[in-house]
Structures are given as structure tokens and as C-alpha cells.
Amino acid sequence: GAVVSQHPSWVICKSGTSVKIECRSLDFQATTMFWYRQFPKQSLMLMATSNEGSKATYEQGVEKDKFLINHASLTLSTLTVTSAHPEDSSFYICSAINADNEQFFGPGTRLTVL
Amino acid sequence: AQSVTQPDIHITVSEGASLELRCNYSYGATPYLFWYVQSPGQGLQLLLKYFSGDTLVQGIKGFEAEFKRSQSSFNLRKPSVHWSDAAEYFCAVGSANQAGTALIFGKGTTLSVSS
């Protein structure tokens, strides 16, 4: 089956620093990837839609200048949390859409901002 | 508004007993329905999905779900629960008319299994 990876799986950083999270589709090409955020004991909330070769589309309330998304190739999307603060601590999950419009989720990245 | 409701936040079931997790949805278009399971600190694993056809769908690990359009429900069932089934379960809905769209998730139901 299709595999989506995320790197790193967990990261701890100091407040004010930036963190980059990678989402890769390992065995298929994905023109569309999604970034979700999950707070503890909460559901997944869509943050943005990442389309290869174009600007990401952000959901209402998500700051595009804080959560920079780059979908530079058909197998890689990156999410950069800029000037991270403790309230950005969360579980970030990406998903990728294959040619059959099936959605596959990555294993998630745990971000802790101190 | 589009939404998914999982009425039960936490359910405890004895090992070997049957299980039903409830899911109701509100969606303007033809829904594409999913159940995912998440173990602590892990990503999502797809249990089953419904797009069209037979309203009773079979999934992995012995799970099944029944789509009831009249009730806007997609409840998950398992006849005999195993201790390894303890996890967080999420119901989600997407658009069947626009495949490949982002999903709307319910808040999840935590399943505990007692011995």
C-alpha cells in the first residue's frame, strides 16, 4: 500500500526558533497534500492544503506567515513553524492524495516548544 | 455546517464483549465516510470506508460499519473486542463528489478494554 512518511517524528525546540517538518509520499506522486493539527485529546483539524507548484490554501484562523508550507515536488511537502511558541506544541499530521484520489496519512510529528 | 459527531467520549468494554461506536454526520454533499484508529502517539490507521454500494462495510481487524442515510449515521461495530483494540477511534467524512478532499473528523471516542 501507499506509504507517507514524516520527519522528524518528534522534535523539541526553544521558544522563538523555527522548525521544519517534512512529509513525503514514498511510493506515489501526490499533487495534493494536507496538513492537520491535533491537540492532546482532540480531533484532527485541517490547517492547510498543499498543492505542488502553487501556494498553499490555509483554513480560516491559521496564520500563513507562521505556518509556511512548501510543496516543491510531487513527493515532498514541508511545514515550517516559524518563531514557535509553547502554544504551537501539537501533533502535526500530513496526508497525501494519490492518483486514485485516495488519502494516506503520515505517522505524525510531535512538536514540543519549551 | 459540515460536521461529524461522536457522542461517546469514552467507552469501556469487557474483553470478548461486543462494541458499537456511534458516529453521526452533517454533510451537504454525498458523503464519503471513514473510520480510523489511533494508538497513543501514533498516526492514523484506516479501519474501513464507505463510498457507495452495500451499506454494511467490512474492515480490518474484524470491524464493520453500517451506513444509514436516513439517520445520517455510520456506526462502527465489532462482535468481540480484544484488549489490543484499546485506542482512540475517529469517524471522518469527505466529499464523494470531490474525491481527494480533506476530511472532517469527529472528536474521537476513547475505547478502554477491561479484562
PDB file of C-alpha atoms in Angstrom:
ATOM      1  CA  GLY A   1       0.000   0.000   0.000  1.00  0.00           C
ATOM      2  CA  ALA A   2       0.908   3.642  -0.302  1.00  0.00           C
ATOM      3  CA  VAL A   3       3.232   4.975   2.370  1.00  0.00           C
ATOM      4  CA  VAL A   4       3.575   8.501   3.678  1.00  0.00           C
ATOM      5  CA  SER A   5       6.455   9.379   5.959  1.00  0.00           C
ATOM      6  CA  GLN A   6       7.102  12.338   8.186  1.00  0.00           C
ATOM      7  CA  HIS A   7      10.355  13.617   9.541  1.00  0.00           C
ATOM      8  CA  PRO A   8      11.122  14.165  12.291  1.00  0.00           C
ATOM      9  CA  SER A   9       8.759  12.014  14.300  1.00  0.00           C
ATOM     10  CA  TRP A  10       9.249  14.247  17.295  1.00  0.00           C
ATOM     11  CA  VAL A  11      11.049  17.499  17.965  1.00  0.00           C
ATOM     12  CA  ILE A  12      11.676  19.718  20.961  1.00  0.00           C
ATOM     13  CA  CYS A  13      12.696  23.301  20.380  1.00  0.00           C
ATOM     14  CA  LYS A  14      13.107  26.540  22.241  1.00  0.00           C
ATOM     15  CA  SER A  15      10.559  29.291  22.013  1.00  0.00           C
ATOM     16  CA  GLY A  16      11.328  31.664  19.140  1.00  0.00           C
ATOM     17  CA  THR A  17      13.060  29.142  16.919  1.00  0.00           C
ATOM     18  CA  SER A  18      11.725  27.710  13.664  1.00  0.00           C
ATOM     19  CA  VAL A  19      11.036  24.070  12.991  1.00  0.00           C
ATOM     20  CA  LYS A  20      10.648  22.333   9.645  1.00  0.00           C
ATOM     21  CA  ILE A  21       8.575  19.184   9.255  1.00  0.00           C
ATOM     22  CA  GLU A  22       8.777  17.065   6.106  1.00  0.00           C
ATOM     23  CA  CYS A  23       6.019  14.974   4.595  1.00  0.00           C
ATOM     24  CA  ARG A  24       6.959  12.523   1.870  1.00  0.00           C
ATOM     25  CA  SER A  25       4.944  10.163  -0.283  1.00  0.00           C
ATOM     26  CA  LEU A  26       7.346   7.257  -0.638  1.00  0.00           C
ATOM     27  CA  ASP A  27       5.872   5.217  -3.456  1.00  0.00           C
ATOM     28  CA  PHE A  28       3.497   7.525  -5.271  1.00  0.00           C
ATOM     29  CA  GLN A  29       3.254  11.069  -6.509  1.00  0.00           C
ATOM     30  CA  ALA A  30       0.963  13.468  -4.736  1.00  0.00           C
ATOM     31  CA  THR A  31      -0.106  16.740  -6.292  1.00  0.00           C
ATOM     32  CA  THR A  32      -2.119  17.454  -3.151  1.00  0.00           C
ATOM     33  CA  MET A  33      -1.120  17.048   0.457  1.00  0.00           C
ATOM     34  CA  PHE A  34      -2.930  18.178   3.576  1.00  0.00           C
ATOM     35  CA  TRP A  35      -1.585  19.341   6.911  1.00  0.00           C
ATOM     36  CA  TYR A  36      -3.623  18.669  10.025  1.00  0.00           C
ATOM     37  CA  ARG A  37      -3.003  19.574  13.658  1.00  0.00           C
ATOM     38  CA  GLN A  38      -4.125  17.565  16.636  1.00  0.00           C
ATOM     39  CA  PHE A  39      -4.053  18.942  20.173  1.00  0.00           C
ATOM     40  CA  PRO A  40      -3.969  16.461  23.072  1.00  0.00           C
ATOM     41  CA  LYS A  41      -7.186  14.538  23.421  1.00  0.00           C
ATOM     42  CA  GLN A  42      -8.644  16.457  20.486  1.00  0.00           C
ATOM     43  CA  SER A  43      -9.557  15.691  16.924  1.00  0.00           C
ATOM     44  CA  LEU A  44      -7.573  16.443  13.794  1.00  0.00           C
ATOM     45  CA  MET A  45      -8.170  19.885  12.385  1.00  0.00           C
ATOM     46  CA  LEU A  46      -7.230  20.792   8.841  1.00  0.00           C
ATOM     47  CA  MET A  47      -4.643  23.561   8.728  1.00  0.00           C
ATOM     48  CA  ALA A  48      -3.913  23.890   5.036  1.00  0.00           C
ATOM     49  CA  THR A  49      -3.983  22.299   1.624  1.00  0.00           C
ATOM     50  CA  SER A  50      -0.647  21.999  -0.094  1.00  0.00           C
ATOM     51  CA  ASN A  51      -0.615  21.832  -3.889  1.00  0.00           C
ATOM     52  CA  GLU A  52       2.532  21.081  -5.830  1.00  0.00           C
ATOM     53  CA  GLY A  53       3.839  24.115  -7.623  1.00  0.00           C
ATOM     54  CA  SER A  54       1.396  26.592  -6.165  1.00  0.00           C
ATOM     55  CA  LYS A  55       0.680  28.437  -2.962  1.00  0.00           C
ATOM     56  CA  ALA A  56      -0.925  26.592  -0.125  1.00  0.00           C
ATOM     57  CA  THR A  57      -4.516  27.250   0.844  1.00  0.00           C
ATOM     58  CA  TYR A  58      -4.952  27.928   4.558  1.00  0.00           C
ATOM     59  CA  GLU A  59      -8.013  27.307   6.672  1.00  0.00           C
ATOM     60  CA  GLN A  60      -9.624  30.175   8.486  1.00  0.00           C
ATOM     61  CA  GLY A  61      -7.723  31.118  11.599  1.00  0.00           C
ATOM     62  CA  VAL A  62      -4.419  29.567  10.509  1.00  0.00           C
ATOM     63  CA  GLU A  63      -1.654  32.137  10.097  1.00  0.00           C
ATOM     64  CA  LYS A  64       0.056  31.599   6.766  1.00  0.00           C
ATOM     65  CA  ASP A  65       3.102  33.603   7.816  1.00  0.00           C
ATOM     66  CA  LYS A  66       3.560  31.440  10.862  1.00  0.00           C
ATOM     67  CA  PHE A  67       2.982  28.083   9.215  1.00  0.00           C
ATOM     68  CA  LEU A  68       4.928  28.174   5.972  1.00  0.00           C
ATOM     69  CA  ILE A  69       4.134  25.393   3.525  1.00  0.00           C
ATOM     70  CA  ASN A  70       6.240  24.466   0.543  1.00  0.00           C
ATOM     71  CA  HIS A  71       5.252  21.718  -1.898  1.00  0.00           C
ATOM     72  CA  ALA A  72       8.265  21.820  -4.163  1.00  0.00           C
ATOM     73  CA  SER A  73       7.956  18.358  -5.662  1.00  0.00           C
ATOM     74  CA  LEU A  74       5.347  15.683  -6.226  1.00  0.00           C
ATOM     75  CA  THR A  75       6.641  13.676  -3.283  1.00  0.00           C
ATOM     76  CA  LEU A  76       7.536  16.298  -0.705  1.00  0.00           C
ATOM     77  CA  SER A  77       5.707  18.961   1.254  1.00  0.00           C
ATOM     78  CA  THR A  78       7.250  20.832   4.142  1.00  0.00           C
ATOM     79  CA  LEU A  79       5.634  22.699   7.013  1.00  0.00           C
ATOM     80  CA  THR A  80       7.795  25.264   8.785  1.00  0.00           C
ATOM     81  CA  VAL A  81       6.588  26.581  12.111  1.00  0.00           C
ATOM     82  CA  THR A  82       8.247  29.969  12.368  1.00  0.00           C
ATOM     83  CA  SER A  83       9.073  31.610  15.683  1.00  0.00           C
ATOM     84  CA  ALA A  84       7.474  28.739  17.534  1.00  0.00           C
ATOM     85  CA  HIS A  85       5.834  29.326  20.901  1.00  0.00           C
ATOM     86  CA  PRO A  86       4.555  26.882  23.519  1.00  0.00           C
ATOM     87  CA  GLU A  87       1.002  27.197  22.200  1.00  0.00           C
ATOM     88  CA  ASP A  88       2.238  25.723  18.895  1.00  0.00           C
ATOM     89  CA  SER A  89       3.052  22.476  20.664  1.00  0.00           C
ATOM     90  CA  SER A  90       0.917  19.863  18.996  1.00  0.00           C
ATOM     91  CA  PHE A  91       0.839  16.719  16.905  1.00  0.00           C
ATOM     92  CA  TYR A  92       1.128  17.578  13.216  1.00  0.00           C
ATOM     93  CA  ILE A  93      -0.111  15.014  10.708  1.00  0.00           C
ATOM     94  CA  CYS A  94       0.129  15.208   6.952  1.00  0.00           C
ATOM     95  CA  SER A  95      -1.740  13.265   4.324  1.00  0.00           C
ATOM     96  CA  ALA A  96      -1.168  12.766   0.624  1.00  0.00           C
ATOM     97  CA  ILE A  97      -3.566  12.075  -2.220  1.00  0.00           C
ATOM     98  CA  ASN A  98      -2.636   9.508  -4.860  1.00  0.00           C
ATOM     99  CA  ALA A  99      -3.758   9.271  -8.483  1.00  0.00           C
ATOM    100  CA  ASP A 100      -6.882   7.356  -7.423  1.00  0.00           C
ATOM    101  CA  ASN A 101      -7.811  10.194  -5.056  1.00  0.00           C
ATOM    102  CA  GLU A 102      -7.170   8.018  -2.036  1.00  0.00           C
ATOM    103  CA  GLN A 103      -5.831   9.779   1.060  1.00  0.00           C
ATOM    104  CA  PHE A 104      -2.966   8.316   3.053  1.00  0.00           C
ATOM    105  CA  PHE A 105      -1.832   9.695   6.385  1.00  0.00           C
ATOM    106  CA  GLY A 106       1.662  10.089   7.713  1.00  0.00           C
ATOM    107  CA  PRO A 107       2.618   8.867  11.195  1.00  0.00           C
ATOM    108  CA  GLY A 108       2.651  12.385  12.623  1.00  0.00           C
ATOM    109  CA  THR A 109       5.239  14.702  14.181  1.00  0.00           C
ATOM    110  CA  ARG A 110       5.109  15.608  17.856  1.00  0.00           C
ATOM    111  CA  LEU A 111       6.275  19.205  18.358  1.00  0.00           C
ATOM    112  CA  THR A 112       7.070  20.460  21.844  1.00  0.00           C
ATOM    113  CA  VAL A 113       8.066  24.088  22.238  1.00  0.00           C
ATOM    114  CA  LEU A 114       9.726  24.967  25.519  1.00  0.00           C
TER     115      LEU A 114
ATOM    116  CA  ALA B   1     -22.462  23.295   8.589  1.00  0.00           C
ATOM    117  CA  GLN B   2     -20.461  20.199   7.869  1.00  0.00           C
ATOM    118  CA  SER B   3     -19.604  18.219  10.955  1.00  0.00           C
ATOM    119  CA  VAL B   4     -19.059  14.817  12.467  1.00  0.00           C
ATOM    120  CA  THR B   5     -20.373  13.962  15.905  1.00  0.00           C
ATOM    121  CA  GLN B   6     -19.135  11.105  18.020  1.00  0.00           C
ATOM    122  CA  PRO B   7     -21.448  11.237  21.048  1.00  0.00           C
ATOM    123  CA  ASP B   8     -19.372   8.973  23.256  1.00  0.00           C
ATOM    124  CA  ILE B   9     -16.126  10.453  24.505  1.00  0.00           C
ATOM    125  CA  HIS B  10     -15.033   7.343  26.382  1.00  0.00           C
ATOM    126  CA  ILE B  11     -16.321   3.777  26.321  1.00  0.00           C
ATOM    127  CA  THR B  12     -15.178   0.816  28.397  1.00  0.00           C
ATOM    128  CA  VAL B  13     -15.937  -2.681  27.172  1.00  0.00           C
ATOM    129  CA  SER B  14     -15.074  -6.041  28.646  1.00  0.00           C
ATOM    130  CA  GLU B  15     -12.771  -8.197  26.594  1.00  0.00           C
ATOM    131  CA  GLY B  16     -14.841 -10.513  24.443  1.00  0.00           C
ATOM    132  CA  ALA B  17     -17.909  -8.307  24.573  1.00  0.00           C
ATOM    133  CA  SER B  18     -19.405  -6.603  21.552  1.00  0.00           C
ATOM    134  CA  LEU B  19     -18.712  -2.991  20.671  1.00  0.00           C
ATOM    135  CA  GLU B  20     -20.569  -0.235  18.900  1.00  0.00           C
ATOM    136  CA  LEU B  21     -19.137   3.248  18.425  1.00  0.00           C
ATOM    137  CA  ARG B  22     -21.545   5.873  17.229  1.00  0.00           C
ATOM    138  CA  CYS B  23     -20.988   8.422  14.505  1.00  0.00           C
ATOM    139  CA  ASN B  24     -23.383  10.969  13.066  1.00  0.00           C
ATOM    140  CA  TYR B  25     -22.543  13.359  10.290  1.00  0.00           C
ATOM    141  CA  SER B  26     -23.876  16.514   8.732  1.00  0.00           C
ATOM    142  CA  TYR B  27     -22.686  16.999   5.189  1.00  0.00           C
ATOM    143  CA  GLY B  28     -24.110  18.937   2.276  1.00  0.00           C
ATOM    144  CA  ALA B  29     -22.901  16.639  -0.461  1.00  0.00           C
ATOM    145  CA  THR B  30     -22.837  12.881  -0.903  1.00  0.00           C
ATOM    146  CA  PRO B  31     -20.589  11.702   1.926  1.00  0.00           C
ATOM    147  CA  TYR B  32     -17.538   9.513   1.784  1.00  0.00           C
ATOM    148  CA  LEU B  33     -17.242   8.022   5.291  1.00  0.00           C
ATOM    149  CA  PHE B  34     -14.267   6.634   7.162  1.00  0.00           C
ATOM    150  CA  TRP B  35     -13.287   5.119  10.478  1.00  0.00           C
ATOM    151  CA  TYR B  36      -9.695   5.449  11.667  1.00  0.00           C
ATOM    152  CA  VAL B  37      -7.949   4.117  14.751  1.00  0.00           C
ATOM    153  CA  GLN B  38      -5.089   5.859  16.524  1.00  0.00           C
ATOM    154  CA  SER B  39      -2.878   4.375  19.212  1.00  0.00           C
ATOM    155  CA  PRO B  40      -1.206   6.790  21.668  1.00  0.00           C
ATOM    156  CA  GLY B  41       1.415   8.907  19.950  1.00  0.00           C
ATOM    157  CA  GLN B  42       0.822   7.218  16.624  1.00  0.00           C
ATOM    158  CA  GLY B  43      -0.658   8.158  13.281  1.00  0.00           C
ATOM    159  CA  LEU B  44      -3.972   7.092  11.845  1.00  0.00           C
ATOM    160  CA  GLN B  45      -4.792   3.642  10.582  1.00  0.00           C
ATOM    161  CA  LEU B  46      -7.737   3.238   8.244  1.00  0.00           C
ATOM    162  CA  LEU B  47     -10.209   0.641   9.515  1.00  0.00           C
ATOM    163  CA  LEU B  48     -12.794   0.912   6.770  1.00  0.00           C
ATOM    164  CA  LYS B  49     -14.530   3.302   4.429  1.00  0.00           C
ATOM    165  CA  TYR B  50     -17.853   3.698   2.677  1.00  0.00           C
ATOM    166  CA  PHE B  51     -18.348   5.327  -0.657  1.00  0.00           C
ATOM    167  CA  SER B  52     -21.341   3.627  -2.230  1.00  0.00           C
ATOM    168  CA  GLY B  53     -22.995   0.261  -2.674  1.00  0.00           C
ATOM    169  CA  ASP B  54     -23.632  -2.169   0.153  1.00  0.00           C
ATOM    170  CA  THR B  55     -24.322  -0.137   3.269  1.00  0.00           C
ATOM    171  CA  LEU B  56     -22.607  -2.686   5.517  1.00  0.00           C
ATOM    172  CA  VAL B  57     -18.870  -2.491   5.020  1.00  0.00           C
ATOM    173  CA  GLN B  58     -16.225  -4.788   6.363  1.00  0.00           C
ATOM    174  CA  GLY B  59     -12.885  -3.536   7.523  1.00  0.00           C
ATOM    175  CA  ILE B  60      -9.675  -4.765   9.040  1.00  0.00           C
ATOM    176  CA  LYS B  61      -9.296  -6.341  12.474  1.00  0.00           C
ATOM    177  CA  GLY B  62     -12.850  -7.690  12.429  1.00  0.00           C
ATOM    178  CA  PHE B  63     -14.541  -4.289  12.366  1.00  0.00           C
ATOM    179  CA  GLU B  64     -17.607  -3.418  10.341  1.00  0.00           C
ATOM    180  CA  ALA B  65     -19.731  -0.327   9.930  1.00  0.00           C
ATOM    181  CA  GLU B  66     -23.205   0.346   8.656  1.00  0.00           C
ATOM    182  CA  PHE B  67     -24.199   3.429   6.707  1.00  0.00           C
ATOM    183  CA  LYS B  68     -27.733   4.607   7.397  1.00  0.00           C
ATOM    184  CA  ARG B  69     -28.591   7.557   5.223  1.00  0.00           C
ATOM    185  CA  SER B  70     -31.936   8.201   6.925  1.00  0.00           C
ATOM    186  CA  GLN B  71     -30.193   8.578  10.265  1.00  0.00           C
ATOM    187  CA  SER B  72     -27.021  10.231   8.927  1.00  0.00           C
ATOM    188  CA  SER B  73     -25.090   7.634  10.840  1.00  0.00           C
ATOM    189  CA  PHE B  74     -22.093   5.417  10.258  1.00  0.00           C
ATOM    190  CA  ASN B  75     -21.674   3.342  13.405  1.00  0.00           C
ATOM    191  CA  LEU B  76     -18.687   1.071  13.919  1.00  0.00           C
ATOM    192  CA  ARG B  77     -19.136  -2.405  15.349  1.00  0.00           C
ATOM    193  CA  LYS B  78     -17.100  -5.375  16.418  1.00  0.00           C
ATOM    194  CA  PRO B  79     -18.642  -8.597  17.740  1.00  0.00           C
ATOM    195  CA  SER B  80     -15.851  -9.476  20.169  1.00  0.00           C
ATOM    196  CA  VAL B  81     -13.375  -6.932  21.451  1.00  0.00           C
ATOM    197  CA  HIS B  82      -9.742  -7.785  22.142  1.00  0.00           C
ATOM    198  CA  TRP B  83      -7.503  -5.984  24.613  1.00  0.00           C
ATOM    199  CA  SER B  84      -5.401  -4.746  21.697  1.00  0.00           C
ATOM    200  CA  ASP B  85      -8.396  -2.796  20.395  1.00  0.00           C
ATOM    201  CA  ALA B  86      -7.963  -0.214  23.146  1.00  0.00           C
ATOM    202  CA  ALA B  87      -7.232   3.032  21.283  1.00  0.00           C
ATOM    203  CA  GLU B  88      -8.767   6.247  20.008  1.00  0.00           C
ATOM    204  CA  TYR B  89     -11.302   5.907  17.206  1.00  0.00           C
ATOM    205  CA  PHE B  90     -12.148   8.665  14.776  1.00  0.00           C
ATOM    206  CA  CYS B  91     -15.020   8.894  12.350  1.00  0.00           C
ATOM    207  CA  ALA B  92     -14.457  11.176   9.357  1.00  0.00           C
ATOM    208  CA  VAL B  93     -16.352  12.416   6.340  1.00  0.00           C
ATOM    209  CA  GLY B  94     -15.213  13.666   2.957  1.00  0.00           C
ATOM    210  CA  SER B  95     -16.862  14.510  -0.318  1.00  0.00           C
ATOM    211  CA  ALA B  96     -17.748  11.622  -2.592  1.00  0.00           C
ATOM    212  CA  ASN B  97     -18.237  14.086  -5.426  1.00  0.00           C
ATOM    213  CA  GLN B  98     -14.828  15.677  -4.996  1.00  0.00           C
ATOM    214  CA  ALA B  99     -12.538  12.817  -4.288  1.00  0.00           C
ATOM    215  CA  GLY B 100      -9.240  13.662  -2.730  1.00  0.00           C
ATOM    216  CA  THR B 101     -10.534  16.439  -0.489  1.00  0.00           C
ATOM    217  CA  ALA B 102      -9.591  16.960   3.117  1.00  0.00           C
ATOM    218  CA  LEU B 103     -11.562  15.105   5.736  1.00  0.00           C
ATOM    219  CA  ILE B 104     -13.651  16.419   8.590  1.00  0.00           C
ATOM    220  CA  PHE B 105     -13.054  14.437  11.742  1.00  0.00           C
ATOM    221  CA  GLY B 106     -15.151  13.787  14.804  1.00  0.00           C
ATOM    222  CA  LYS B 107     -13.647  14.408  18.218  1.00  0.00           C
ATOM    223  CA  GLY B 108     -12.956  10.753  18.714  1.00  0.00           C
ATOM    224  CA  THR B 109     -14.009   8.031  21.115  1.00  0.00           C
ATOM    225  CA  THR B 110     -11.521   6.500  23.512  1.00  0.00           C
ATOM    226  CA  LEU B 111     -12.018   2.781  23.887  1.00  0.00           C
ATOM    227  CA  SER B 112     -10.812   1.040  27.007  1.00  0.00           C
ATOM    228  CA  VAL B 113     -10.954  -2.737  27.299  1.00  0.00           C
ATOM    229  CA  SER B 114     -11.281  -4.344  30.699  1.00  0.00           C
ATOM    230  CA  SER B 115     -10.304  -7.906  31.473  1.00  0.00           C
TER     231      SER B 115
END
